[in-house]
C-alpha cells in the first residue's frame, strides 16, 4: 500500500487504475515497479477460466467474458457502496440502545 500512496502523490492521480510490472520473477511489492498504464477510471477484469490457454485478449472476445465482467463489476459496486456507508457510519458517533424487555411499564 505504501507504493500506491507514493505513486498517487507523485502523479496526482488519487483514484484510478494502474498497470505495474516488475523485472523479477518473484517481485517484491515494496520495490518500485515499472508503470505501463494509468487510468483515472478502472474496471477490474474477471479471471479467465482455469483451463484457458489462449491470450486474455482472446478470452475477452468469448461469450462468457461479458457475464463474468458484469459479475465482477456488480460485486465491486456492492462492496464500494458498503464501504461508503460504513465510512459515513463510522464518522458519526451514535449510541444505539435496545431497551426491549428492560423497562416495565
CSV table of N, CA and C in Angstrom, one decimal:
chain,number,residue,atom,x,y,z
A,1,UNK,N,0.8,-1.2,0.0
A,1,UNK,CA,0.0,0.0,0.0
A,1,UNK,C,0.9,1.3,0.0
A,2,UNK,N,2.1,1.2,0.5
A,2,UNK,CA,3.0,2.3,0.6
A,2,UNK,C,3.3,2.8,-0.8
A,3,UNK,N,3.6,1.8,-1.7
A,3,UNK,CA,3.9,2.2,-3.1
A,3,UNK,C,2.7,2.9,-3.8
A,4,UNK,N,1.5,2.4,-3.5
A,4,UNK,CA,0.3,3.0,-4.1
A,4,UNK,C,0.2,4.5,-3.6
A,5,UNK,N,0.3,4.7,-2.3
A,5,UNK,CA,0.2,6.1,-1.8
A,5,UNK,C,1.3,7.0,-2.4
A,6,UNK,N,2.5,6.5,-2.5
A,6,UNK,CA,3.6,7.2,-3.1
A,6,UNK,C,3.3,7.5,-4.6
A,7,UNK,N,2.8,6.6,-5.3
A,7,UNK,CA,2.5,6.8,-6.7
A,7,UNK,C,1.4,7.8,-6.9
A,8,UNK,N,0.4,7.7,-6.1
A,8,UNK,CA,-0.7,8.7,-6.1
A,8,UNK,C,-0.2,10.1,-5.8
A,9,UNK,N,0.7,10.2,-4.9
A,9,UNK,CA,1.3,11.5,-4.5
A,9,UNK,C,2.1,12.1,-5.6
A,10,UNK,N,3.0,11.2,-6.2
A,10,UNK,CA,3.9,11.6,-7.3
A,10,UNK,C,3.1,12.1,-8.5
A,11,UNK,N,2.1,11.4,-8.9
A,11,UNK,CA,1.4,11.6,-10.1
A,11,UNK,C,0.2,12.5,-10.0
A,12,UNK,N,-0.4,12.7,-8.8
A,12,UNK,CA,-1.6,13.5,-8.6
A,12,UNK,C,-2.8,12.7,-9.0
A,13,UNK,N,-2.7,11.4,-9.2
A,13,UNK,CA,-3.9,10.5,-9.6
A,13,UNK,C,-4.3,9.7,-8.3
A,14,UNK,N,-5.2,10.3,-7.5
A,14,UNK,CA,-5.5,9.6,-6.3
A,14,UNK,C,-6.5,8.4,-6.4
A,15,UNK,N,-7.2,8.4,-7.6
A,15,UNK,CA,-8.2,7.3,-7.8
A,15,UNK,C,-8.0,6.8,-9.2
A,16,UNK,N,-8.1,5.5,-9.4
A,16,UNK,CA,-8.0,5.0,-10.8
A,16,UNK,C,-7.4,3.6,-10.8
A,17,UNK,N,-6.8,3.3,-12.0
A,17,UNK,CA,-6.2,2.0,-12.2
A,17,UNK,C,-4.8,2.2,-12.7
A,18,UNK,N,-3.9,1.3,-12.3
A,18,UNK,CA,-2.5,1.4,-12.7
A,18,UNK,C,-2.1,-0.1,-13.1
A,19,UNK,N,-1.4,-0.2,-14.2
A,19,UNK,CA,-0.8,-1.5,-14.6
A,19,UNK,C,0.7,-1.4,-14.3
A,20,UNK,N,1.1,-2.2,-13.4
A,20,UNK,CA,2.6,-2.2,-13.0
A,20,UNK,C,3.2,-3.5,-13.4
A,21,UNK,N,4.5,-3.5,-13.6
A,21,UNK,CA,5.2,-4.7,-13.9
A,21,UNK,C,6.6,-4.6,-13.3
A,22,UNK,N,7.1,-5.8,-12.8
A,22,UNK,CA,8.4,-5.9,-12.1
A,22,UNK,C,9.3,-6.7,-13.0
A,23,UNK,N,10.6,-6.5,-12.9
A,23,UNK,CA,11.5,-7.3,-13.7
A,23,UNK,C,11.7,-8.7,-13.1
A,24,UNK,N,11.6,-8.8,-11.8
A,24,UNK,CA,11.8,-10.1,-11.1
A,24,UNK,C,10.7,-11.1,-11.3
A,25,UNK,N,11.1,-12.3,-11.4
A,25,UNK,CA,10.0,-13.4,-11.5
A,25,UNK,C,9.2,-13.5,-10.2
A,26,UNK,N,9.8,-13.2,-9.0
A,26,UNK,CA,9.2,-13.2,-7.7
A,26,UNK,C,9.2,-11.7,-7.2
A,27,UNK,N,8.4,-10.8,-7.7
A,27,UNK,CA,8.5,-9.4,-7.4
A,27,UNK,C,8.2,-9.1,-5.9
A,28,UNK,N,8.9,-8.1,-5.4
A,28,UNK,CA,8.7,-7.6,-4.1
A,28,UNK,C,7.8,-6.3,-4.2
A,29,UNK,N,6.6,-6.4,-3.8
A,29,UNK,CA,5.7,-5.2,-4.0
A,29,UNK,C,6.1,-3.9,-3.3
A,30,UNK,N,7.1,-4.1,-2.4
A,30,UNK,CA,7.7,-2.9,-1.8
A,30,UNK,C,8.7,-2.1,-2.6
A,31,UNK,N,9.1,-2.8,-3.7
A,31,UNK,CA,10.1,-2.2,-4.6
A,31,UNK,C,9.3,-1.6,-5.8
A,32,UNK,N,9.7,-0.4,-6.2
A,32,UNK,CA,9.0,0.4,-7.2
A,32,UNK,C,9.0,-0.4,-8.5
A,33,UNK,N,7.8,-0.4,-9.2
A,33,UNK,CA,7.7,-1.2,-10.4
A,33,UNK,C,7.7,-0.2,-11.6
A,34,UNK,N,7.7,-0.8,-12.8
A,34,UNK,CA,7.5,0.0,-14.0
A,34,UNK,C,6.0,0.2,-14.2
A,35,UNK,N,5.7,1.4,-14.6
A,35,UNK,CA,4.3,1.7,-14.8
A,35,UNK,C,4.0,1.6,-16.3
A,36,UNK,N,3.0,0.8,-16.7
A,36,UNK,CA,2.7,0.6,-18.1
A,36,UNK,C,1.5,1.5,-18.5
A,37,UNK,N,0.6,1.7,-17.6
A,37,UNK,CA,-0.6,2.4,-18.0
A,37,UNK,C,-1.2,3.0,-16.7
A,38,UNK,N,-1.8,4.2,-16.8
A,38,UNK,CA,-2.5,4.8,-15.7
A,38,UNK,C,-3.9,5.3,-16.3
A,39,UNK,N,-4.9,5.0,-15.6
A,39,UNK,CA,-6.3,5.4,-16.0
A,39,UNK,C,-7.0,6.0,-14.8
A,40,UNK,N,-7.6,7.2,-15.0
A,40,UNK,CA,-8.4,7.8,-13.9
A,40,UNK,C,-9.7,7.0,-13.5
A,41,UNK,N,-10.1,6.1,-14.4
A,41,UNK,CA,-11.2,5.2,-14.1
A,41,UNK,C,-10.7,3.8,-14.3
A,42,UNK,N,-11.3,2.8,-13.7
A,42,UNK,CA,-10.8,1.5,-13.8
A,42,UNK,C,-11.9,0.5,-13.6
A,43,UNK,N,-11.9,-0.6,-14.3
A,43,UNK,CA,-12.7,-1.8,-14.1
A,43,UNK,C,-11.8,-2.9,-13.9
A,44,UNK,N,-12.2,-3.8,-12.9
A,44,UNK,CA,-11.4,-5.0,-12.7
A,44,UNK,C,-11.8,-6.0,-13.7
A,45,UNK,N,-10.9,-6.7,-14.3
A,45,UNK,CA,-11.2,-7.7,-15.2
A,45,UNK,C,-11.4,-9.0,-14.5
A,46,UNK,N,-12.4,-9.8,-15.0
A,46,UNK,CA,-12.6,-11.1,-14.4
A,46,UNK,C,-11.4,-12.1,-14.7
A,47,UNK,N,-11.2,-13.0,-13.9
A,47,UNK,CA,-10.1,-14.0,-14.3
A,47,UNK,C,-10.6,-14.9,-15.4
A,48,UNK,N,-9.7,-15.3,-16.2
A,48,UNK,CA,-10.0,-16.3,-17.3
A,48,UNK,C,-10.3,-17.6,-16.6
A,49,UNK,N,-11.0,-18.5,-17.3
A,49,UNK,CA,-11.3,-19.8,-16.7
A,49,UNK,C,-9.9,-20.6,-16.5
A,50,UNK,N,-9.9,-21.4,-15.5
A,50,UNK,CA,-8.6,-22.1,-15.2
A,50,UNK,C,-8.1,-22.9,-16.4
A,51,UNK,N,-8.9,-23.4,-17.2
A,51,UNK,CA,-8.5,-24.2,-18.3
A,51,UNK,C,-8.1,-23.4,-19.6
A,52,UNK,N,-8.2,-22.1,-19.5
A,52,UNK,CA,-7.9,-21.2,-20.6
A,52,UNK,C,-6.5,-21.2,-20.9
A,53,UNK,N,-6.1,-21.4,-22.2
A,53,UNK,CA,-4.7,-21.4,-22.6
A,53,UNK,C,-4.4,-20.4,-23.6
A,54,UNK,N,-5.4,-19.7,-24.2
A,54,UNK,CA,-5.1,-18.6,-25.2
A,54,UNK,C,-4.8,-17.3,-24.4
A,55,UNK,N,-4.7,-16.2,-25.2
A,55,UNK,CA,-4.4,-14.9,-24.6
A,55,UNK,C,-5.6,-14.4,-23.9
A,56,UNK,N,-5.4,-13.4,-23.0
A,56,UNK,CA,-6.6,-12.8,-22.3
A,56,UNK,C,-7.4,-12.0,-23.3
A,57,UNK,N,-6.8,-11.4,-24.2
A,57,UNK,CA,-7.5,-10.6,-25.2
A,57,UNK,C,-8.5,-11.6,-26.0
A,58,UNK,N,-8.1,-12.8,-26.3
A,58,UNK,CA,-9.0,-13.7,-26.9
A,58,UNK,C,-10.1,-14.1,-26.0
A,59,UNK,N,-9.8,-14.2,-24.7
A,59,UNK,CA,-10.9,-14.5,-23.7
A,59,UNK,C,-11.9,-13.4,-23.7
A,60,UNK,N,-11.5,-12.2,-23.9
A,60,UNK,CA,-12.4,-11.0,-23.9
A,60,UNK,C,-13.4,-11.1,-25.1
A,61,UNK,N,-13.1,-11.9,-26.1
A,61,UNK,CA,-13.9,-12.0,-27.3
A,61,UNK,C,-14.9,-13.2,-27.2
A,62,UNK,N,-14.9,-13.9,-26.1
A,62,UNK,CA,-15.8,-15.1,-25.9
A,62,UNK,C,-17.1,-14.7,-25.3
A,63,UNK,N,-18.1,-15.5,-25.5
A,63,UNK,CA,-19.5,-15.2,-25.0
A,63,UNK,C,-19.5,-15.1,-23.4
A,64,UNK,N,-18.5,-15.9,-22.8
A,64,UNK,CA,-18.5,-15.9,-21.4
A,64,UNK,C,-17.9,-14.7,-20.7
A,65,UNK,N,-17.2,-13.9,-21.5
A,65,UNK,CA,-16.5,-12.7,-20.9
A,65,UNK,C,-17.4,-11.7,-20.3
A,66,UNK,N,-18.4,-11.3,-21.1
A,66,UNK,CA,-19.3,-10.2,-20.6
A,66,UNK,C,-20.0,-10.5,-19.3
A,67,UNK,N,-20.6,-11.7,-19.2
A,67,UNK,CA,-21.3,-12.0,-17.9
A,67,UNK,C,-20.3,-12.1,-16.8
A,68,UNK,N,-19.1,-12.6,-17.0
A,68,UNK,CA,-18.1,-12.6,-15.9
A,68,UNK,C,-17.7,-11.2,-15.6
A,69,UNK,N,-17.5,-10.3,-16.6
A,69,UNK,CA,-17.1,-8.9,-16.3
A,69,UNK,C,-18.2,-8.2,-15.5
A,70,UNK,N,-19.5,-8.4,-15.9
A,70,UNK,CA,-20.6,-7.8,-15.2
A,70,UNK,C,-20.7,-8.3,-13.7
A,71,UNK,N,-20.4,-9.6,-13.5
A,71,UNK,CA,-20.5,-10.1,-12.2
A,71,UNK,C,-19.4,-9.5,-11.3
A,72,UNK,N,-18.2,-9.3,-11.8
A,72,UNK,CA,-17.1,-8.7,-11.1
A,72,UNK,C,-17.5,-7.2,-10.8
A,73,UNK,N,-18.0,-6.5,-11.8
A,73,UNK,CA,-18.4,-5.1,-11.6
A,73,UNK,C,-19.4,-5.0,-10.5
A,74,UNK,N,-20.4,-5.9,-10.6
A,74,UNK,CA,-21.5,-5.9,-9.6
A,74,UNK,C,-21.0,-6.1,-8.2
A,75,UNK,N,-20.1,-7.1,-8.1
A,75,UNK,CA,-19.5,-7.4,-6.7
A,75,UNK,C,-18.8,-6.2,-6.2
A,76,UNK,N,-18.0,-5.6,-7.0
A,76,UNK,CA,-17.2,-4.4,-6.6
A,76,UNK,C,-18.1,-3.2,-6.3
A,77,UNK,N,-19.1,-3.0,-7.1
A,77,UNK,CA,-20.1,-1.9,-6.8
A,77,UNK,C,-20.7,-2.1,-5.5
A,78,UNK,N,-21.1,-3.3,-5.2
A,78,UNK,CA,-21.7,-3.6,-3.9
A,78,UNK,C,-20.8,-3.3,-2.7
A,79,UNK,N,-19.5,-3.8,-2.9
A,79,UNK,CA,-18.5,-3.6,-1.9
A,79,UNK,C,-18.2,-2.1,-1.7
A,80,UNK,N,-18.1,-1.4,-2.8
A,80,UNK,CA,-17.8,0.1,-2.7
A,80,UNK,C,-19.0,0.8,-2.0
A,81,UNK,N,-20.2,0.4,-2.3
A,81,UNK,CA,-21.4,1.0,-1.6
A,81,UNK,C,-21.3,0.8,-0.1
A,82,UNK,N,-21.0,-0.5,0.3
A,82,UNK,CA,-20.9,-0.8,1.7
A,82,UNK,C,-19.8,0.0,2.4
A,83,UNK,N,-18.7,0.2,1.6
A,83,UNK,CA,-17.6,0.9,2.2
A,83,UNK,C,-17.9,2.4,2.5
A,84,UNK,N,-18.7,3.0,1.5
A,84,UNK,CA,-19.1,4.4,1.7
A,84,UNK,C,-20.1,4.5,2.9
A,85,UNK,N,-21.0,3.5,2.9
A,85,UNK,CA,-22.0,3.5,4.1
A,85,UNK,C,-21.2,3.3,5.4
A,86,UNK,N,-20.3,2.4,5.4
A,86,UNK,CA,-19.5,2.2,6.7
A,86,UNK,C,-18.7,3.4,7.1
A,87,UNK,N,-18.1,4.0,6.1
A,87,UNK,CA,-17.3,5.2,6.4
A,87,UNK,C,-18.2,6.3,7.0
A,88,UNK,N,-19.3,6.5,6.4
A,88,UNK,CA,-20.2,7.5,6.9
A,88,UNK,C,-20.7,7.1,8.3
A,89,UNK,N,-21.0,5.9,8.5
A,89,UNK,CA,-21.5,5.4,9.8
A,89,UNK,C,-20.4,5.6,10.9
A,90,UNK,N,-19.2,5.3,10.5
A,90,UNK,CA,-18.1,5.5,11.5
A,90,UNK,C,-17.8,6.9,11.8
A,91,UNK,N,-18.1,7.8,10.8
A,91,UNK,CA,-17.8,9.3,11.1
A,91,UNK,C,-18.8,9.9,12.0
A,92,UNK,N,-19.9,9.2,12.3
A,92,UNK,CA,-20.9,9.7,13.2
A,92,UNK,C,-20.9,8.9,14.5
A,93,UNK,N,-21.0,9.6,15.6
A,93,UNK,CA,-20.9,8.9,16.9
A,93,UNK,C,-22.4,8.7,17.3
A,94,UNK,N,-22.8,7.5,17.1
A,94,UNK,CA,-24.2,7.2,17.6
A,94,UNK,C,-24.1,6.0,18.6
A,95,UNK,N,-25.0,6.1,19.5
A,95,UNK,CA,-25.1,5.0,20.5
A,95,UNK,C,-26.5,4.5,20.3
A,96,UNK,N,-26.6,3.2,20.0
A,96,UNK,CA,-27.9,2.6,19.8
A,96,UNK,C,-28.1,1.7,21.1
A,97,UNK,N,-29.3,2.0,21.7
A,97,UNK,CA,-29.6,1.2,22.9
A,97,UNK,C,-30.9,0.5,22.7
A,98,UNK,N,-30.9,-0.8,23.0
A,98,UNK,CA,-32.0,-1.6,22.9
A,98,UNK,C,-32.7,-1.8,24.2
A,99,UNK,N,-33.9,-1.2,24.4
A,99,UNK,CA,-34.5,-1.3,25.7
A,99,UNK,C,-35.7,-2.2,25.7
A,100,UNK,N,-35.8,-3.1,24.7
A,100,UNK,CA,-36.9,-4.1,24.8
A,100,UNK,C,-36.7,-5.0,26.0
A,101,UNK,N,-37.8,-5.2,26.7
A,101,UNK,CA,-37.8,-6.1,27.9
A,101,UNK,C,-37.0,-5.6,29.0
A,102,UNK,N,-36.5,-4.4,28.9
A,102,UNK,CA,-35.7,-3.8,30.0
A,102,UNK,C,-36.6,-3.0,31.0
A,103,UNK,N,-37.4,-2.2,30.3
A,103,UNK,CA,-38.3,-1.3,31.1
A,103,UNK,C,-39.7,-2.0,31.3
A,104,UNK,N,-40.1,-2.0,32.5
A,104,UNK,CA,-41.5,-2.5,32.8
A,104,UNK,C,-42.4,-1.3,33.0
A,105,UNK,N,-43.4,-1.2,32.2
A,105,UNK,CA,-44.3,-0.1,32.3
A,105,UNK,C,-45.6,-0.4,33.1
